[in-house]
Amino acid sequence: MQIRILAAAAALLLVAGHALAIEKITFPTRIGTVVFPHKKHQEALGQCRGCHEKGPGRIEGFDKVLAHGRGCKGCHEELKKGPTRCNGCHNGK
């Protein structure tokens, strides 16, 4: 019985997470604002743990080094999908 309750709770959190996902997140930078289509990424990846290793919310330690390294750019290179050049993410001033 407890396993069914836990499974139902997990399923509910997954569905609620997708429904309540932030549409877009904006990062102002020195070379132009980055508008991150969060909900689009969440729907494409189908899960949160790929980016949010510790659960929902702000990604601990997220900065330009992470974004340009194993984070955004690294994922785009690995999946061969999405921008990998500066102007692909940074909209010039």
Short mmCIF file of C-alpha atoms in Angstrom, two decimals:
data_model
loop_
_atom_site.label_atom_id
_atom_site.label_comp_id
_atom_site.label_asym_id
_atom_site.label_seq_id
_atom_site.Cartn_x
_atom_site.Cartn_y
_atom_site.Cartn_z
CA MET A 1 0.00 0.00 0.00
CA GLN A 2 2.79 2.46 0.91
CA ILE A 3 4.55 1.77 -2.39
CA ARG A 4 1.39 2.72 -4.31
CA ILE A 5 1.06 5.94 -2.34
CA LEU A 6 4.71 6.83 -2.97
CA ALA A 7 4.38 6.02 -6.66
CA ALA A 8 1.24 8.17 -6.92
CA ALA A 9 2.95 11.04 -5.11
CA ALA A 10 5.98 10.81 -7.43
CA ALA A 11 3.74 10.82 -10.51
CA LEU A 12 1.82 13.81 -9.19
CA LEU A 13 5.04 15.76 -8.59
CA LEU A 14 6.24 14.98 -12.10
CA VAL A 15 3.00 16.18 -13.71
CA ALA A 16 2.79 19.25 -11.45
CA GLY A 17 6.42 20.09 -12.21
CA HIS A 18 5.73 20.25 -15.94
CA ALA A 19 2.52 22.24 -15.48
CA LEU A 20 4.12 24.77 -13.13
CA ALA A 21 7.40 25.15 -15.02
CA ILE A 22 8.66 28.68 -15.52
CA GLU A 23 8.21 29.64 -19.18
CA LYS A 24 11.44 31.61 -19.67
CA ILE A 25 14.36 32.75 -17.51
CA THR A 26 16.35 35.87 -18.43
CA PHE A 27 20.04 36.30 -17.63
CA PRO A 28 21.48 39.79 -18.26
CA THR A 29 25.14 39.52 -19.30
CA ARG A 30 27.94 41.81 -20.40
CA ILE A 31 27.63 40.76 -24.06
CA GLY A 32 23.85 40.57 -24.31
CA THR A 33 20.87 39.12 -22.52
CA VAL A 34 20.33 35.35 -22.59
CA VAL A 35 16.68 34.30 -22.64
CA PHE A 36 16.51 30.64 -21.59
CA PRO A 37 13.31 28.87 -22.74
CA HIS A 38 12.99 26.78 -19.56
CA LYS A 39 9.63 25.13 -20.23
CA LYS A 40 10.68 24.20 -23.78
CA HIS A 41 13.82 22.50 -22.41
CA GLN A 42 11.86 20.72 -19.70
CA GLU A 43 9.36 19.36 -22.21
CA ALA A 44 12.12 18.27 -24.63
CA LEU A 45 14.18 16.52 -21.94
CA GLY A 46 11.17 15.03 -20.19
CA GLN A 47 12.67 15.27 -16.72
CA CYS A 48 14.30 17.76 -14.35
CA ARG A 49 17.23 15.83 -12.88
CA GLY A 50 19.48 16.39 -15.91
CA CYS A 51 19.94 19.99 -14.78
CA HIS A 52 18.43 20.09 -11.29
CA GLU A 53 20.48 17.38 -9.58
CA LYS A 54 19.28 18.38 -6.10
CA GLY A 55 15.62 18.88 -7.00
CA PRO A 56 13.47 21.78 -8.23
CA GLY A 57 14.59 25.37 -7.86
CA ARG A 58 17.62 27.45 -8.64
CA ILE A 59 20.64 25.44 -9.82
CA GLU A 60 23.30 25.68 -7.14
CA GLY A 61 26.55 27.10 -8.52
CA PHE A 62 25.08 28.09 -11.88
CA ASP A 63 27.27 30.73 -13.48
CA LYS A 64 28.88 31.52 -16.82
CA VAL A 65 31.59 28.89 -16.31
CA LEU A 66 28.96 26.18 -15.86
CA ALA A 67 26.83 27.50 -18.73
CA HIS A 68 29.80 27.54 -21.12
CA GLY A 69 31.22 24.24 -19.86
CA ARG A 70 29.29 21.09 -19.02
CA GLY A 71 26.00 22.99 -18.63
CA CYS A 72 24.18 24.62 -21.52
CA LYS A 73 26.88 24.57 -24.20
CA GLY A 74 28.14 21.12 -23.21
CA CYS A 75 24.65 19.64 -23.40
CA HIS A 76 24.01 21.27 -26.78
CA GLU A 77 27.29 19.86 -28.12
CA GLU A 78 26.61 16.39 -26.71
CA LEU A 79 23.07 16.23 -28.11
CA LYS A 80 24.11 18.00 -31.35
CA LYS A 81 21.10 20.24 -30.85
CA GLY A 82 20.82 23.89 -29.86
CA PRO A 83 23.17 26.86 -30.14
CA THR A 84 26.88 26.57 -29.33
CA ARG A 85 28.12 29.95 -30.59
CA CYS A 86 27.93 33.19 -28.57
CA ASN A 87 25.24 34.88 -30.65
CA GLY A 88 23.08 31.76 -30.47
CA CYS A 89 22.27 32.56 -26.82
CA HIS A 90 23.46 36.12 -26.23
CA ASN A 91 21.31 38.77 -27.90
CA GLY A 92 23.67 41.70 -28.53
CA LYS A 93 23.02 45.06 -26.93
#
